[in-house]
XYZ file of C-alpha atoms in Angstrom:
414
model
C -4.365 54.270 31.948
C -6.381 55.687 34.821
C -7.331 59.114 36.044
C -7.365 60.193 39.680
C -9.396 63.230 40.628
C -7.824 64.969 43.572
C -10.071 66.514 46.195
C -9.433 70.228 46.249
C -10.347 73.472 47.901
C -10.040 76.594 45.745
C -8.291 74.898 42.861
C -7.768 71.997 40.492
C -5.699 68.839 40.317
C -5.984 65.538 38.466
C -3.476 62.798 37.651
C -3.354 60.743 34.461
C -1.385 57.621 35.287
C -0.145 54.531 33.516
C 1.970 51.710 34.897
C 5.257 53.616 34.740
C 4.493 57.278 34.089
C 2.071 59.924 35.217
C 0.994 63.430 34.295
C -0.190 65.776 37.034
C -2.602 68.256 35.484
C -2.581 71.412 37.608
C -1.904 71.484 41.322
C -3.575 74.463 42.895
C -4.613 75.736 46.292
C -5.355 73.454 49.227
C -5.296 69.709 49.690
C -7.692 67.991 52.090
C -7.327 64.828 54.080
C -10.097 62.218 54.145
C -11.630 63.828 57.236
C -11.902 67.178 55.448
C -9.011 68.827 57.299
C -6.148 70.526 55.523
C -2.790 68.827 55.269
C 0.219 70.168 57.146
C 0.730 72.924 54.590
C -0.986 74.275 51.532
C -1.517 71.669 48.823
C 1.895 70.836 47.416
C 3.368 68.648 44.739
C 4.960 66.576 47.504
C 1.481 65.536 48.659
C 1.083 63.705 45.363
C 4.704 62.689 44.957
C 4.511 60.846 48.270
C 2.025 58.459 46.665
C 4.428 57.501 43.886
C 6.001 54.138 44.639
C 8.576 53.841 41.870
C 11.509 55.838 40.533
C 9.864 57.086 37.365
C 9.934 60.861 36.999
C 6.614 62.652 36.990
C 5.434 65.073 34.333
C 3.389 68.132 35.234
C 1.110 70.301 33.164
C -0.006 73.787 34.150
C -3.095 74.447 32.070
C -2.840 78.221 32.491
C -0.917 80.709 34.580
C -3.495 81.416 37.265
C -2.367 80.587 40.792
C -5.339 78.372 41.674
C -3.991 75.973 39.052
C -0.333 75.873 40.081
C 0.100 77.053 43.663
C 0.965 73.527 44.798
C 3.858 73.460 42.341
C 5.428 76.366 44.224
C 6.401 73.706 46.780
C 8.418 71.665 44.297
C 11.610 70.558 45.989
C 10.288 71.179 49.500
C 10.008 68.148 51.777
C 10.214 65.861 48.742
C 10.172 62.091 49.311
C 13.653 60.513 49.539
C 13.393 59.035 46.043
C 13.618 62.551 44.603
C 16.678 63.720 46.520
C 19.204 62.864 43.812
C 17.372 64.090 40.714
C 14.821 66.701 39.670
C 11.397 65.585 40.896
C 9.839 66.510 37.555
C 10.850 65.235 34.143
C 8.955 67.678 31.920
C 6.918 70.704 32.943
C 4.390 71.641 30.263
C 3.148 75.233 30.068
C 0.960 77.165 27.608
C 2.483 78.901 24.604
C 2.158 82.697 24.887
C 4.347 84.074 22.071
C 2.632 86.076 19.326
C 4.456 87.895 16.558
C 7.794 87.373 18.255
C 6.581 88.930 21.505
C 5.705 87.527 24.897
C 2.390 89.320 24.804
C 1.436 88.852 28.461
C 4.742 90.164 29.847
C 3.796 93.838 29.970
C 0.498 93.144 31.724
C 2.244 91.008 34.352
C 4.852 93.728 34.908
C 2.260 96.486 35.274
C 0.299 94.391 37.719
C 3.368 93.505 39.751
C 4.283 97.177 40.143
C 0.848 98.569 40.973
C -1.137 95.907 42.868
C -1.610 96.481 46.605
C -0.306 93.767 48.948
C -2.545 90.849 49.923
C -4.791 91.193 46.873
C -5.664 88.699 44.149
C -3.952 91.041 41.706
C -0.648 90.914 43.537
C -0.969 87.149 44.045
C -1.395 86.640 40.290
C 1.678 88.679 39.383
C 3.846 87.460 42.252
C 2.878 83.841 41.615
C 4.357 83.764 38.117
C 7.589 85.376 39.315
C 7.858 82.717 42.039
C 6.986 79.847 39.694
C 9.544 80.463 36.948
C 12.756 79.911 38.976
C 11.222 76.865 40.688
C 10.461 75.190 37.362
C 13.926 76.122 36.132
C 15.486 74.389 39.109
C 13.174 71.446 39.755
C 12.149 70.266 36.268
C 14.602 68.535 33.962
C 12.813 69.942 30.902
C 10.275 72.660 30.189
C 8.073 72.582 27.098
C 5.632 75.208 25.924
C 2.574 73.710 24.232
C 0.380 75.004 21.433
C -2.264 73.558 19.151
C -0.925 70.638 17.115
C 1.560 69.445 19.738
C 1.269 66.072 21.459
C 2.031 65.027 25.032
C 3.524 61.507 25.114
C 2.418 59.444 28.081
C 2.764 55.694 28.544
C 2.795 55.055 24.805
C -0.279 57.263 24.376
C -0.343 60.631 22.633
C -2.466 63.344 24.211
C -3.511 65.811 21.525
C -3.112 69.530 22.263
C -6.046 71.476 20.811
C -5.212 74.904 22.245
C -3.721 77.536 22.548
C -3.718 79.159 19.164
C -2.339 82.445 20.408
C -3.374 84.638 17.495
C -7.136 84.062 17.743
C -6.919 83.723 21.529
C -5.456 87.204 22.011
C -6.071 89.120 18.783
C -9.544 88.248 17.559
C -11.691 86.307 20.033
C -13.851 88.450 22.375
C -12.413 87.226 25.673
C -12.422 90.571 27.543
C -16.010 91.730 27.826
C -16.613 91.708 24.081
C -13.107 92.911 23.216
C -9.984 90.990 22.340
C -7.179 90.848 24.882
C -4.994 93.046 22.661
C -7.678 95.749 22.510
C -8.273 95.676 26.250
C -4.578 95.629 27.090
C -3.798 98.583 24.840
C -6.214 100.579 26.969
C -4.422 99.350 30.104
C -1.070 100.438 28.669
C -2.441 103.931 28.063
C -3.866 104.048 31.576
C -0.514 102.938 33.016
C 1.312 105.750 31.206
C -1.266 108.223 32.489
C -0.688 106.973 36.042
C 3.046 107.414 35.622
C 2.489 111.078 34.709
C 0.785 111.730 38.034
C 2.743 113.120 40.951
C 4.912 110.612 42.766
C 4.506 107.845 40.175
C 7.342 108.761 37.819
C 9.347 105.691 38.877
C 6.753 103.551 37.093
C 8.205 104.814 33.812
C 11.605 103.428 34.829
C 10.655 100.184 36.509
C 7.810 99.270 34.127
C 9.893 98.924 30.937
C 12.773 97.335 32.903
C 10.577 94.604 34.392
C 8.648 94.092 31.141
C 11.863 93.709 29.134
C 13.420 91.280 31.608
C 10.297 89.101 31.805
C 9.794 89.131 28.045
C 13.410 88.135 27.376
C 13.161 85.180 29.753
C 9.820 84.009 28.339
C 11.108 84.214 24.765
C 14.077 82.032 25.688
C 11.809 79.659 27.613
C 9.861 79.057 24.423
C 13.121 78.271 22.598
C 13.568 75.086 24.624
C 16.749 73.297 25.809
C 19.058 75.001 23.290
C 18.454 78.323 25.037
C 19.264 77.079 28.542
C 22.452 79.092 29.091
C 20.888 82.331 27.904
C 17.727 81.566 29.859
C 19.596 81.259 33.148
C 21.282 84.599 32.501
C 17.888 86.094 31.645
C 16.480 84.722 34.892
C 19.222 86.533 36.829
C 18.305 89.751 35.008
C 14.624 89.191 35.801
C 15.333 88.636 39.490
C 17.393 91.866 39.582
C 14.488 93.745 37.974
C 12.143 92.243 40.574
C 14.374 93.455 43.410
C 14.203 96.957 41.951
C 10.426 96.659 41.610
C 10.152 95.471 45.215
C 11.909 98.622 46.405
C 9.294 100.693 44.610
C 6.506 98.569 46.056
C 7.925 98.984 49.542
C 7.964 102.762 49.143
C 4.392 102.768 47.811
C 2.625 100.186 49.956
C 4.963 99.309 52.798
C 5.858 95.785 53.871
C 3.934 93.008 52.083
C 2.768 91.597 55.422
C 2.182 94.667 57.564
C 1.810 97.377 54.930
C -1.175 99.420 53.860
C -4.680 98.009 53.823
C -7.847 99.570 52.397
C -9.032 102.239 52.423
C -5.854 103.395 50.711
C -4.525 106.971 50.813
C -6.022 109.230 48.178
C -2.792 109.368 46.166
C -2.571 105.546 45.976
C -6.207 104.775 45.212
C -5.708 105.300 41.434
C -2.974 102.629 41.508
C -5.284 100.200 43.305
C -8.103 100.921 40.828
C -5.753 100.384 37.887
C -4.458 97.090 39.328
C -8.004 95.774 39.752
C -8.790 96.491 36.088
C -5.456 95.127 34.854
C -6.014 91.976 36.919
C -9.289 91.173 35.170
C -7.837 91.856 31.717
C -4.805 89.664 32.437
C -6.885 86.817 33.882
C -8.977 86.794 30.717
C -5.825 86.671 28.587
C -4.293 83.907 30.714
C -7.476 81.828 30.516
C -7.749 82.345 26.759
C -4.217 80.955 26.308
C -4.792 77.923 28.523
C -3.866 74.428 27.361
C -6.758 72.295 26.117
C -5.921 68.658 25.418
C -7.764 65.439 24.682
C -7.028 61.749 24.504
C -9.217 60.140 21.855
C -12.798 60.089 23.137
C -11.642 59.361 26.678
C -10.601 62.661 28.248
C -11.011 66.354 27.493
C -9.331 68.932 29.732
C -10.309 72.468 28.726
C -8.547 74.261 31.581
C -10.505 77.429 32.272
C -11.136 78.183 28.612
C -13.659 81.000 28.094
C -16.802 80.319 26.041
C -15.368 82.058 22.953
C -12.538 79.502 22.812
C -14.851 76.504 23.299
C -17.149 77.781 20.540
C -14.173 78.374 18.218
C -12.955 74.797 18.653
C -16.411 73.337 18.113
C -16.851 75.356 14.920
C -13.517 74.009 13.685
C -14.652 70.431 14.417
C -11.841 69.738 16.884
C -13.881 67.986 19.584
C -14.954 64.347 19.668
C -18.748 63.779 19.469
C -18.777 62.477 23.059
C -16.189 61.898 25.778
C -15.867 59.536 28.682
C -14.699 62.383 30.915
C -14.653 66.195 30.616
C -13.492 68.706 33.183
C -15.854 71.665 33.388
C -14.047 74.987 32.864
C -13.751 77.485 35.682
C -15.213 75.398 38.512
C -18.527 74.841 36.751
C -19.576 78.490 36.962
C -22.185 79.892 34.614
C -19.940 82.727 33.408
C -17.499 80.321 31.777
C -20.006 77.764 30.573
C -20.535 77.361 26.836
C -23.307 75.300 25.186
C -20.580 74.285 22.722
C -18.950 72.134 25.417
C -19.209 68.565 24.104
C -21.310 65.912 25.880
C -19.656 63.447 28.236
C -20.462 60.470 30.428
C -18.866 62.252 33.414
C -18.006 65.872 34.126
C -15.478 66.937 36.766
C -16.567 69.935 38.851
C -13.700 71.429 40.829
C -15.057 73.740 43.494
C -15.115 74.341 47.224
C -13.833 77.504 48.847
C -15.132 79.693 46.023
C -18.390 81.141 47.336
C -18.271 83.849 44.661
C -17.757 81.164 42.009
C -20.552 78.824 43.001
C -21.409 75.944 40.684
C -24.001 77.195 38.218
C -27.480 75.730 38.425
C -28.006 76.362 34.718
C -24.788 74.510 33.898
C -26.009 71.327 35.592
C -29.483 71.579 34.083
C -28.145 72.160 30.567
C -25.773 69.184 30.696
C -27.918 66.678 32.603
C -30.320 65.789 29.733
C -27.379 64.138 27.946
C -27.409 61.409 30.614
C -24.211 62.307 32.457
C -22.788 62.144 35.965
C -21.215 65.110 37.775
C -18.122 64.279 39.831
C -18.047 67.075 42.376
C -14.665 67.333 44.065
C -15.386 69.575 47.017
C -18.417 71.830 46.700
C -20.190 69.336 48.968
C -18.139 70.540 51.901
C -20.720 73.322 52.143
C -23.110 73.053 49.175
C -25.346 75.884 50.343
C -22.351 78.131 49.918
C -20.707 76.629 46.842
C -23.546 75.304 44.647
C -26.400 77.403 43.281
C -28.428 74.301 42.477
C -28.354 73.261 46.144
C -29.186 76.796 47.261
C -32.358 76.893 45.196
C -33.480 73.260 45.333
C -32.319 72.328 48.827
C -30.550 69.181 47.634
C -27.833 68.071 45.219
C -28.562 67.495 41.564
C -29.704 63.876 41.031
C -26.756 63.272 38.699
C -24.196 64.575 41.196
C -21.675 62.218 42.807
C -19.750 63.882 45.632
C -16.089 63.030 46.047
C -15.685 63.654 49.730
C -14.237 60.592 51.466
C -11.738 59.296 48.931
C -10.125 59.994 45.625
C -12.152 59.129 42.582
C -10.128 56.718 40.423
C -11.448 56.188 36.901
C -10.048 53.529 34.560
C -9.787 54.774 30.984
């Protein structure tokens, strides 16, 4: 087994690979060639698939439903290598479990965001991305499996252990939204959405909101039911796409065309919608991160996605981590906000950054981890470290334990 760290801008991607099978963990944002230039299009699954030199299907894992972790998968089926022309390019697509109490608890937040977010914003990208991803995975993956704590991912005779999500603590009890649980924060967003719908000109939100929420929730519930629900799931996908067309008509009336429509400053009557979408975006991102897949393979690899500190602390308290790992990916691009002292020690840490000037690598993160005698594998912050690394900004040089991955992929035998 070996791990390849892919060089990224604004995202994450790594590949766990054996002799006959491989698992692509996330595939987000932009790919870079060895000279630092972008490839012909945004980073796509095909950029990795082209490196595969046998006929074995590839498995993919989306750690959490934030576009910088799956945007490349939106290109599944596009310009695929010839070997994939006669069969789905993906065997199994693994996604995080999000059902709680018989409900797809994130569905309403996604629907609200889809309806209210202005074009060309991170909020609209988050909501639109999921709606684009679902039919692609339905078409291009032979199987889809939702993962939760206690599941295993089989790979090359190995069993990767899924530590998270546990949806109940993730969304009901852990303080993942500024000291509140996701459920508490999202109840406030639901009330604010209803108040918006009462304002002049926004009455259609009361029609399209429940319609889109219901269609998305029905599909997600069936998605969690696995292969036995395939026929009903395809029908539910048709219903969801019809609800999206209706929502797009409302969006067109509100904001204009997605490419040439309104830009800030927005008209006075639309500013409350934009303000609501910004708040809903942050609440939803926190919920999505809290439900992200965390998995480990013995003491070799730990992938915590973008798990917030409350989740990392919870798992440490429950004794779920190994005492030390060979390799750990730092959550959330190595930023201080998502760093937890409960993160276990490792020989190497992956830092995925570059393109995120507002999410620069945290100086404190490197200083807190370095005493354990580790190495930092930095995928792309070195493209412009003054912009993307706070340690470099303050010290004028890279951390002594930092190993930039700039000219080639880092391949690590496990």
